[in-house]
PDB file of C-alpha atoms in Angstrom:
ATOM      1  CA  UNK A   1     -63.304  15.304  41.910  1.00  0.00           C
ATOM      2  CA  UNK A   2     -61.875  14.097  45.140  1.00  0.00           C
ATOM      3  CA  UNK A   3     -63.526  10.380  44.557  1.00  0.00           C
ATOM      4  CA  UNK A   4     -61.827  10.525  41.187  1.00  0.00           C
ATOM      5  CA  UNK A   5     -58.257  11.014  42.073  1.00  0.00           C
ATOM      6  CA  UNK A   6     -58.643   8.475  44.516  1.00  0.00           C
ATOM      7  CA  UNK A   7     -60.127   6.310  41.974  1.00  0.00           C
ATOM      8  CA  UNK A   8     -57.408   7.217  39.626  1.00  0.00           C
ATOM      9  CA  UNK A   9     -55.036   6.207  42.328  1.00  0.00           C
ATOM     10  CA  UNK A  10     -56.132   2.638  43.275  1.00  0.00           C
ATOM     11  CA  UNK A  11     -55.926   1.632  39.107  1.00  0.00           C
ATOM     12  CA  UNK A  12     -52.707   2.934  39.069  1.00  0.00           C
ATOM     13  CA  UNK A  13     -51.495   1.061  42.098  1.00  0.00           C
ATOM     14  CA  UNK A  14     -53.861  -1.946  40.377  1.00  0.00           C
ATOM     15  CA  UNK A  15     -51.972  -1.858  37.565  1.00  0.00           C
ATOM     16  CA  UNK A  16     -48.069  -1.201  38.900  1.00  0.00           C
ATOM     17  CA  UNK A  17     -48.855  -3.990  41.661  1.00  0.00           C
ATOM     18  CA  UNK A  18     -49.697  -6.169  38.633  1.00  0.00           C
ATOM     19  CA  UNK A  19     -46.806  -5.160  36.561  1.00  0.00           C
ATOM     20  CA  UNK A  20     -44.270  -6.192  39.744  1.00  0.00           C
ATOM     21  CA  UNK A  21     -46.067  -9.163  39.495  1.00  0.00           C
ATOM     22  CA  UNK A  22     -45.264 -10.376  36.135  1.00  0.00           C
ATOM     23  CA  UNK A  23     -41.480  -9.052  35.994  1.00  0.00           C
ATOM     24  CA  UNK A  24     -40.619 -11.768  38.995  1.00  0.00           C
ATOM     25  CA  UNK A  25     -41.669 -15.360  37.829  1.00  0.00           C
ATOM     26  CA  UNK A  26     -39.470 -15.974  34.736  1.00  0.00           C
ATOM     27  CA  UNK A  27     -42.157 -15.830  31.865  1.00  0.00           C
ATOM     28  CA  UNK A  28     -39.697 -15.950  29.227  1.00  0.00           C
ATOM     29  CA  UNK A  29     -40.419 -19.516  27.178  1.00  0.00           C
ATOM     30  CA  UNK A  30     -37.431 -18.682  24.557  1.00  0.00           C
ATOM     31  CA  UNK A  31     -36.378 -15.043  24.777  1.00  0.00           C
ATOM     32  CA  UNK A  32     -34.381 -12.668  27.112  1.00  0.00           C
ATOM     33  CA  UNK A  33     -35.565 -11.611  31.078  1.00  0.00           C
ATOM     34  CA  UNK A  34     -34.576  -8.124  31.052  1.00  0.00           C
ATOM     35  CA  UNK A  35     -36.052  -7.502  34.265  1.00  0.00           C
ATOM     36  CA  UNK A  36     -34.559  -7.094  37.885  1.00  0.00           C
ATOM     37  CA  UNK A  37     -34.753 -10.428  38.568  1.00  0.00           C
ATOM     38  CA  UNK A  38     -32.402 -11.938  36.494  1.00  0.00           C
ATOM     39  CA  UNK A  39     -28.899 -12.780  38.164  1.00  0.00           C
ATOM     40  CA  UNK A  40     -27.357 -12.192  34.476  1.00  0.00           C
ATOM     41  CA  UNK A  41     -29.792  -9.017  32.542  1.00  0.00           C
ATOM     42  CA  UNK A  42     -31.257 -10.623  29.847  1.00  0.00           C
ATOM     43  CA  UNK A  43     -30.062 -13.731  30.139  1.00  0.00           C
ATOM     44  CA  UNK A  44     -27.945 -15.865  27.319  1.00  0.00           C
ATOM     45  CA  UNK A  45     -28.956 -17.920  24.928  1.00  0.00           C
ATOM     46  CA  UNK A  46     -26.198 -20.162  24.230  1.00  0.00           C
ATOM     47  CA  UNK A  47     -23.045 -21.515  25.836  1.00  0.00           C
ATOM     48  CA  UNK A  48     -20.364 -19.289  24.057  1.00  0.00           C
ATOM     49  CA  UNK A  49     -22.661 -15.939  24.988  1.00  0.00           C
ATOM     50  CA  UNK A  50     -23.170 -17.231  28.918  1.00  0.00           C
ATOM     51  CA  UNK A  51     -18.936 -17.310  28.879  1.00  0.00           C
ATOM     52  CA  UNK A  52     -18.636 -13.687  27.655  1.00  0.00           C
ATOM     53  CA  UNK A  53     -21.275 -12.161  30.242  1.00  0.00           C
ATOM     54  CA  UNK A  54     -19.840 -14.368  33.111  1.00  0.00           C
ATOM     55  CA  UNK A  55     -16.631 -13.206  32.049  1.00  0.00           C
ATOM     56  CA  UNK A  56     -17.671  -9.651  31.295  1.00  0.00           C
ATOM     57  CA  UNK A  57     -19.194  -9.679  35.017  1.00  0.00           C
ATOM     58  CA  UNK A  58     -20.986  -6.396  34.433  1.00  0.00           C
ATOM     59  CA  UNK A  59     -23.182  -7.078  37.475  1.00  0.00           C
ATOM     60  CA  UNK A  60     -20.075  -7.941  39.905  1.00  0.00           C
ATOM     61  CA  UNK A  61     -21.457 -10.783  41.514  1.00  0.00           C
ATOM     62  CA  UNK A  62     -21.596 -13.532  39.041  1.00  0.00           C
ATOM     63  CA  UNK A  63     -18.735 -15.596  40.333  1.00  0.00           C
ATOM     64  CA  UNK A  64     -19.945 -15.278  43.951  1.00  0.00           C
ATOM     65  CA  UNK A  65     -23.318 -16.443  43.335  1.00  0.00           C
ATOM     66  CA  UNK A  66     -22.470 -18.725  40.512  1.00  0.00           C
ATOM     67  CA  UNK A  67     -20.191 -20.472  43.075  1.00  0.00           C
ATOM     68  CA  UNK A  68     -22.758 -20.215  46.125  1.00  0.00           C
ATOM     69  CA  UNK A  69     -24.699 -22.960  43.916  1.00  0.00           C
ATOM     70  CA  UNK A  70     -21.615 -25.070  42.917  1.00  0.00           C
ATOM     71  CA  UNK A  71     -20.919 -23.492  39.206  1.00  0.00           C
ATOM     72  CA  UNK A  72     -17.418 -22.315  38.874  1.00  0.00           C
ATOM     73  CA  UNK A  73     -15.713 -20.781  36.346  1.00  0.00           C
ATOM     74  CA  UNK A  74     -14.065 -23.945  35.053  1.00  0.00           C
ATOM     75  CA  UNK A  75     -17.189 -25.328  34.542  1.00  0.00           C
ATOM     76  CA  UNK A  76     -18.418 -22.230  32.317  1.00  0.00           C
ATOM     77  CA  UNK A  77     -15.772 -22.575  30.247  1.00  0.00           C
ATOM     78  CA  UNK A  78     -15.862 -26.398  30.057  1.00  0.00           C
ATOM     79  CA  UNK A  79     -18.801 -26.668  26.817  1.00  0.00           C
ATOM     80  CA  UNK A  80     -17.989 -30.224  26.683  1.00  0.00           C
ATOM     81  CA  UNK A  81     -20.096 -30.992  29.920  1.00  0.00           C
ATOM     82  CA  UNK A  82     -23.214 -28.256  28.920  1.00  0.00           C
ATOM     83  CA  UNK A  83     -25.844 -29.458  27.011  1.00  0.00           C
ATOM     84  CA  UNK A  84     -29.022 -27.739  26.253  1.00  0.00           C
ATOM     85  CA  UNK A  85     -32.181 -28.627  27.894  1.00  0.00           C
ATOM     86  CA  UNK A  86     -35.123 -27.650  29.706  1.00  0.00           C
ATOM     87  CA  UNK A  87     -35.985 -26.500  33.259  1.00  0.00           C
ATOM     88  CA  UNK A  88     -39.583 -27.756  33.420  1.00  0.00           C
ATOM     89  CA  UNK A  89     -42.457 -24.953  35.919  1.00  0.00           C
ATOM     90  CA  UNK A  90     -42.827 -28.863  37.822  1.00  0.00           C
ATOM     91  CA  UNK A  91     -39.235 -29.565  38.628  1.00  0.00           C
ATOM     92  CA  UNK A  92     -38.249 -31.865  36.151  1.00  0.00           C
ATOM     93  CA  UNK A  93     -34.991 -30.911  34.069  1.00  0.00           C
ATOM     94  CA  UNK A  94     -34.530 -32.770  30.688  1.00  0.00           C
ATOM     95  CA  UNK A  95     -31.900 -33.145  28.259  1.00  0.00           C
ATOM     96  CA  UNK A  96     -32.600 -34.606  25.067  1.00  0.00           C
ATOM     97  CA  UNK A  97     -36.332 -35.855  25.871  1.00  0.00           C
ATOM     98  CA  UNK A  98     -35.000 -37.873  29.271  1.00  0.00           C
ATOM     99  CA  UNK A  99     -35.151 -36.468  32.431  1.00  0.00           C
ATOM    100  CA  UNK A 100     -31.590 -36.048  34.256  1.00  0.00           C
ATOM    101  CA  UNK A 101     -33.102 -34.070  37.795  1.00  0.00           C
ATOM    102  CA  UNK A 102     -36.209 -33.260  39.315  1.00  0.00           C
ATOM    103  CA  UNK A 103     -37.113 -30.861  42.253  1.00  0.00           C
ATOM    104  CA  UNK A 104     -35.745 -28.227  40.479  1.00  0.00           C
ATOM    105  CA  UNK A 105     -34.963 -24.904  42.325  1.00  0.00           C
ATOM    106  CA  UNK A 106     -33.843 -21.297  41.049  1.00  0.00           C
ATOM    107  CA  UNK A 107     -32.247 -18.007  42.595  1.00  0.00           C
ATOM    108  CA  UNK A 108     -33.243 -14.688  41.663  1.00  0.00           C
ATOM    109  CA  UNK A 109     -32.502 -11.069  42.855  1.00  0.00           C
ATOM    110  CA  UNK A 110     -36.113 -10.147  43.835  1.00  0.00           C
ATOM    111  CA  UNK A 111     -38.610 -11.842  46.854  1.00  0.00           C
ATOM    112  CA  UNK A 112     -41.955 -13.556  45.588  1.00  0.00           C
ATOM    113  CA  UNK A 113     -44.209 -14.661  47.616  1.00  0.00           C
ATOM    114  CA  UNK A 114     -43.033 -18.631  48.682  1.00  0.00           C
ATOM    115  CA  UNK A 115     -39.246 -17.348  48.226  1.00  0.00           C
ATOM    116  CA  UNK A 116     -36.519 -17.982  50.612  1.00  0.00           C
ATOM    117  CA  UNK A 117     -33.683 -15.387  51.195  1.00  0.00           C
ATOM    118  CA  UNK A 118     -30.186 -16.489  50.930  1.00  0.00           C
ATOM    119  CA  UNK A 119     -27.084 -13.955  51.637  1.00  0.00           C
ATOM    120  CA  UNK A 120     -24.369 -14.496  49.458  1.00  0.00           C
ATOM    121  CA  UNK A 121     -20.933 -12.202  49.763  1.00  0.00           C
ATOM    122  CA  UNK A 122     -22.919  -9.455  51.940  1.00  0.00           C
ATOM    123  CA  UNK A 123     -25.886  -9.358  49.333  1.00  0.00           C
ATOM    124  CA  UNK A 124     -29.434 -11.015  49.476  1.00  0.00           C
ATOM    125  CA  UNK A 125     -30.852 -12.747  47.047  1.00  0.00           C
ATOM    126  CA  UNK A 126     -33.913 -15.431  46.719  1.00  0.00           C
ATOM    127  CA  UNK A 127     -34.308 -19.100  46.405  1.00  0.00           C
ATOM    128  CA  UNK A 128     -38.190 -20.924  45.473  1.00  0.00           C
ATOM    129  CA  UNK A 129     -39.212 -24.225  43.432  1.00  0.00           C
ATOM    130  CA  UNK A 130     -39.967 -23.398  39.723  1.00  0.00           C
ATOM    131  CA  UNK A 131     -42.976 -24.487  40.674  1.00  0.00           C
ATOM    132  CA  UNK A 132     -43.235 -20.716  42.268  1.00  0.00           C
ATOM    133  CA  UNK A 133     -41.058 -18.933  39.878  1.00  0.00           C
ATOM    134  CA  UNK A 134     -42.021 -19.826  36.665  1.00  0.00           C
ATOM    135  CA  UNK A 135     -44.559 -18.989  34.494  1.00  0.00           C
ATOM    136  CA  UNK A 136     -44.313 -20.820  31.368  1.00  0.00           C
ATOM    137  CA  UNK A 137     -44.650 -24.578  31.148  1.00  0.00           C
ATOM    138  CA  UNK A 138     -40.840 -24.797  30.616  1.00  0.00           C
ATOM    139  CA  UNK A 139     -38.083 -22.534  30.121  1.00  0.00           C
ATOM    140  CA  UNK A 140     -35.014 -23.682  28.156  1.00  0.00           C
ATOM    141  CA  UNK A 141     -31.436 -24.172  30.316  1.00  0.00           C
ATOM    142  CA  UNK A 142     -27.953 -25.245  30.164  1.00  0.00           C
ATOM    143  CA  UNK A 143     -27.933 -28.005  31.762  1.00  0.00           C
ATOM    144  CA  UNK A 144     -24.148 -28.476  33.255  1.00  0.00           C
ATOM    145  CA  UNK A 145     -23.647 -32.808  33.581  1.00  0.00           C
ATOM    146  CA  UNK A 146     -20.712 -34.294  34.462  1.00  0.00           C
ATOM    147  CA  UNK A 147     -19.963 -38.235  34.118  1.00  0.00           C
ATOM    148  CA  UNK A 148     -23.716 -38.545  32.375  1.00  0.00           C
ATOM    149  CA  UNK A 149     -25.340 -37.102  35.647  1.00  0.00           C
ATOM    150  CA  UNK A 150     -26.902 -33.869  36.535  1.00  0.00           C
ATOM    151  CA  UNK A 151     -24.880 -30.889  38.145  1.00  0.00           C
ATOM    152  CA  UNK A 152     -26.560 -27.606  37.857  1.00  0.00           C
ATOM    153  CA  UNK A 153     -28.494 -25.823  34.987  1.00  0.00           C
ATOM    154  CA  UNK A 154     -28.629 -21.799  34.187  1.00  0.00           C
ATOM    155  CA  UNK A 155     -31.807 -20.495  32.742  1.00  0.00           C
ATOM    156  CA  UNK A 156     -31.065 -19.226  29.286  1.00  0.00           C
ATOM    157  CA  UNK A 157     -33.444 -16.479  29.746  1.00  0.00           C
ATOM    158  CA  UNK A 158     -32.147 -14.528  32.701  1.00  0.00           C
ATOM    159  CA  UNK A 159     -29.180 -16.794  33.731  1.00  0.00           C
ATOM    160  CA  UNK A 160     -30.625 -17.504  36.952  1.00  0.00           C
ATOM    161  CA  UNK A 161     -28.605 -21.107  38.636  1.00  0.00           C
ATOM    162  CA  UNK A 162     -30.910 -23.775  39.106  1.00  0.00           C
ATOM    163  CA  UNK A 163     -30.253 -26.661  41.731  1.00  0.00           C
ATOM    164  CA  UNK A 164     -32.240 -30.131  41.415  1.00  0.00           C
ATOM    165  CA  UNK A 165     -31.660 -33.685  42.686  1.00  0.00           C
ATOM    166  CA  UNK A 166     -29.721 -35.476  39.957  1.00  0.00           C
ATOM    167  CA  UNK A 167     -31.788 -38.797  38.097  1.00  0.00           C
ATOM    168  CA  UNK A 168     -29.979 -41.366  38.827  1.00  0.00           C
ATOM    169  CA  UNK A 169     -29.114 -42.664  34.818  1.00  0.00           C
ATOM    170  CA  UNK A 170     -29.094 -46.104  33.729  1.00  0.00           C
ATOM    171  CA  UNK A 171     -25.897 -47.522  33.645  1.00  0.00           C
ATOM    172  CA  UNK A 172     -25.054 -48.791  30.220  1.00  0.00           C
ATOM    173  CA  UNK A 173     -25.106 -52.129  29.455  1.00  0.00           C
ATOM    174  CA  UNK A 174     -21.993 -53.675  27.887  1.00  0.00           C
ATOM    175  CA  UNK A 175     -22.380 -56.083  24.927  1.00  0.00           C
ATOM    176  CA  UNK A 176     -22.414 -59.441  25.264  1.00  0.00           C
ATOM    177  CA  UNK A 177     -19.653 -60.799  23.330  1.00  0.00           C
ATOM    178  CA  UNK A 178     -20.146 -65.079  22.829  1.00  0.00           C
ATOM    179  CA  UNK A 179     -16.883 -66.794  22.689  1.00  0.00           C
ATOM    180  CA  UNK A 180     -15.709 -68.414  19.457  1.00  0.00           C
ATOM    181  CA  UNK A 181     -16.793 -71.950  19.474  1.00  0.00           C
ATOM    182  CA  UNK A 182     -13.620 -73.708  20.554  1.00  0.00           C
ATOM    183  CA  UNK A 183     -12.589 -76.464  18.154  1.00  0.00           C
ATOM    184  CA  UNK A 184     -11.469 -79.379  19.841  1.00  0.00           C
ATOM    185  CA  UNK A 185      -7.943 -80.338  18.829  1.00  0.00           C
ATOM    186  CA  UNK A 186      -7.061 -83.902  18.839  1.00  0.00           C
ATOM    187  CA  UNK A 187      -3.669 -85.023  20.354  1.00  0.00           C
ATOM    188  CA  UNK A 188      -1.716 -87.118  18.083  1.00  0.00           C
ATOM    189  CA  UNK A 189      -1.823 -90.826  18.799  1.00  0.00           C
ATOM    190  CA  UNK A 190       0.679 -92.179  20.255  1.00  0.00           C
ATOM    191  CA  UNK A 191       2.626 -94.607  17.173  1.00  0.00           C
ATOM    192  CA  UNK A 192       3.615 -98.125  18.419  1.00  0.00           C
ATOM    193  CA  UNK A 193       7.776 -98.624  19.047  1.00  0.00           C
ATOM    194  CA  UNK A 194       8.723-101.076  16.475  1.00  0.00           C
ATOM    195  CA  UNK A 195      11.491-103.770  17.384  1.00  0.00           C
ATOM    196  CA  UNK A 196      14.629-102.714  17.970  1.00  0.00           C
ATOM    197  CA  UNK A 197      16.600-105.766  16.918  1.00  0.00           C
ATOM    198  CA  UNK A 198      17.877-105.935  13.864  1.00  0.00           C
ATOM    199  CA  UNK A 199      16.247-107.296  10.932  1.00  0.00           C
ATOM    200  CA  UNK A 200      12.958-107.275  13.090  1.00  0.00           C
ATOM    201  CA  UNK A 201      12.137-103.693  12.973  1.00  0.00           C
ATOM    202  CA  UNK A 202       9.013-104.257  11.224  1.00  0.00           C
ATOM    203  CA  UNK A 203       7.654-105.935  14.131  1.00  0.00           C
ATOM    204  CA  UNK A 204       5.738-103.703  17.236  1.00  0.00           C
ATOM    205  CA  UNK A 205       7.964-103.757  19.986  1.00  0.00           C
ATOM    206  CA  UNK A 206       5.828-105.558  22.301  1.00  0.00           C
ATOM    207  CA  UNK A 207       5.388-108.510  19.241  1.00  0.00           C
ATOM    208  CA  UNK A 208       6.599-111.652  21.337  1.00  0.00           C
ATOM    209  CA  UNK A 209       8.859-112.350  18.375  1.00  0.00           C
ATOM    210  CA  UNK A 210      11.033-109.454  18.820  1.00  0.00           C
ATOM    211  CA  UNK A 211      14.101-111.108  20.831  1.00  0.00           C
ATOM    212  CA  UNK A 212      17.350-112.574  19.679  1.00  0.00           C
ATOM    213  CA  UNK A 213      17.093-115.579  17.501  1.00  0.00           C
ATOM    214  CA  UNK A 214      19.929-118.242  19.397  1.00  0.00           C
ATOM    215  CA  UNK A 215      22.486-119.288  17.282  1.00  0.00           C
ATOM    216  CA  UNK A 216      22.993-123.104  16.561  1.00  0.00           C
ATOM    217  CA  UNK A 217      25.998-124.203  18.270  1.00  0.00           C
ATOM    218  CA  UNK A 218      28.175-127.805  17.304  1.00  0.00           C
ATOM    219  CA  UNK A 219      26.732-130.757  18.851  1.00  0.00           C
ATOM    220  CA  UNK A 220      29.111-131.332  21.809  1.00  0.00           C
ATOM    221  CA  UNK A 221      27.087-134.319  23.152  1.00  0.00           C
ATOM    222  CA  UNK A 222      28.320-137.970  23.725  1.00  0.00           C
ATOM    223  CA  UNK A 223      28.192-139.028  19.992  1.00  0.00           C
ATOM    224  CA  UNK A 224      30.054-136.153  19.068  1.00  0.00           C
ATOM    225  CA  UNK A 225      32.714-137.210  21.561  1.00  0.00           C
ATOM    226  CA  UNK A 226      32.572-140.846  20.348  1.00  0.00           C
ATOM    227  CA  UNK A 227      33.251-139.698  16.781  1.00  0.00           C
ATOM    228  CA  UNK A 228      36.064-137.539  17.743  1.00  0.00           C
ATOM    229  CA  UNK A 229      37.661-140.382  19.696  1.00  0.00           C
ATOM    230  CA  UNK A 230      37.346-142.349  17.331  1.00  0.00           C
ATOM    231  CA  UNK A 231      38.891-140.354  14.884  1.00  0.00           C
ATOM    232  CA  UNK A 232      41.935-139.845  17.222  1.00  0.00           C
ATOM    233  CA  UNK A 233      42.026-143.222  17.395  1.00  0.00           C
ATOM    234  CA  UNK A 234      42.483-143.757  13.523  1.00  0.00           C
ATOM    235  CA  UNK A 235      44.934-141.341  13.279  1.00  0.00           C
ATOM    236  CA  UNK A 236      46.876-142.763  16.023  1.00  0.00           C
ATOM    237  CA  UNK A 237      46.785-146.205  14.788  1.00  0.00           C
ATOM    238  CA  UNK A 238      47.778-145.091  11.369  1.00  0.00           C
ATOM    239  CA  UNK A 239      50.702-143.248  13.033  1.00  0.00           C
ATOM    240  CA  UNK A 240      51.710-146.245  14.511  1.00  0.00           C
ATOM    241  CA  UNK A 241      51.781-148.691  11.549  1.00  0.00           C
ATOM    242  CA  UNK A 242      53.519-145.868   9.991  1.00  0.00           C
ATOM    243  CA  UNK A 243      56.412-145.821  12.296  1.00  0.00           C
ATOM    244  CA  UNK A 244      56.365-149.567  12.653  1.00  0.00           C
ATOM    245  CA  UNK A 245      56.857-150.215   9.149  1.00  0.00           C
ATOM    246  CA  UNK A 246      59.788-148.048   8.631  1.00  0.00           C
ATOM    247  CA  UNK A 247      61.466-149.006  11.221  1.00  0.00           C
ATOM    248  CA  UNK A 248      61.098-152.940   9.864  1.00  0.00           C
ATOM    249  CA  UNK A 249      62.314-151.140   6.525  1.00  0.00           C
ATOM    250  CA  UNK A 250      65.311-149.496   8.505  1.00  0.00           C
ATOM    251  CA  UNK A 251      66.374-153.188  10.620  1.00  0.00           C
ATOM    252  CA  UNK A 252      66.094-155.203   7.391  1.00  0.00           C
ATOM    253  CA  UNK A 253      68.708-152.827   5.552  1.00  0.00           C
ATOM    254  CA  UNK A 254      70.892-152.969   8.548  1.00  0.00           C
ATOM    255  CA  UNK A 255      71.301-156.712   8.456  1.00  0.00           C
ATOM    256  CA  UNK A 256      72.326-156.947   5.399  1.00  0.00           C
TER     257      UNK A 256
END
């Protein structure tokens, strides 16, 4: 009878040491840790139910441990910068098929073996790789990015934080936009002057007949002068004969 008890007494310690086993890791692929472990009881599922329980704070030490792993409360209610993803049992975090962290590591309120205790506002609680806590593959998470890169990620299952090193992203690339051909523009050619004497403006400027026609002057030379003397000299003579014969005209009516 004796052997019995005691026989009854190792399964049941068998059994309740195997239980506390499997309440620790998270082993909750898509549903809700309800166990002792989980920083939020039973975890949430989706962004607008992880803002009512935070906010709800039926624990009493959301904010403080929240904040101990760089979530605040602005960045619960900011949904514009969580996206869901997955906190993989290797470290990797991914959102939408690409990995954004890796190294990943989660807080919980009971010690496992490879766990490391941290205190946070007077209380203890206890830090290990996924890699430790997990037993599933891959749990899903809200994964908190700002700017494109990693910040922090909550398990949906038991809302534990999870800290990794952020993937650094590739930048995008910006399009390469190709210049318009430019079309070459031709500068007007320069039109020749024409002449600006009159009655030669049909000719270029530069034409070596645009200048002044001279004017013909009289012939002053010594023919000229000849002829005009001579002239004179007619007229002179002509006078004189003139005058000569009326004065004959005048003597001969005198005498009479």
């Amino acid at each position: 009878m004796k052997k019995l008890l005691v026989g009854i007494g190792i399964a049941v310690s068998l059994l309740t040491g195997v239980a506390f086993t499997n309440t620790n890791p998270a082993s909750a692929a898509g549903g809700r840790d309800c166990d002792t472990n989980a920083i939020v009881r039973c975890g949430a599922l989706d962004t607008a139910e992880m803002q009512t329980k935070y906010n709800q704070n039926t624990s009493g030490d959301l904010p403080a441990v929240f904040a101990h792993y760089g979530i605040t409360g602005a960045d619960i209610s900011n949904t514009a910068n969580m996206k869901m993803g997955r906190v993989y049992k290797d470290g990797r975090i991914e959102v939408d098929g690409n990995t954004v962290a890796t190294g990943a590591r989660s807080v919980g309120r009971e010690n496992m073996t490879g766990s490391n205790p941290v205190t946070i506002a007077g209380k203890t609680y206890y830090e290990r790789s996924t890699n430790v806590s997990f037993d599933s593959a891959s749990i899903p998470a809200i994964v908190i990015m700002k700017n494109g890169v990693f910040h922090r990620a909550i398990i949906t299952s038991c809302g534990n934080p999870v800290v990794a090193t952020p993937k650094e992203q590739p930048k995008p690339v910006a399009p390469v936009v190709k210049a318009p051909p430019v079309t070459p523009v031709e500068k007007p050619k320069a039109q020749p002057e024409n002449c600006p004497i009159a009655g030669k403006e049909n000719l270029p400027k530069d034409s070596p007949d645009c200048k002044e026609t001279p004017q013909v002057l009289p012939s002053t030379g010594p023919g000229a002068l000849l002829s005009a003397g001579a002239g004179i000299s007619s007229l002179t003579a002509a006078g004189y004969y003139f005058s000569l014969s009326r004065r004959k005209l005048l003597n001969s009516f005198l005498n009479r």
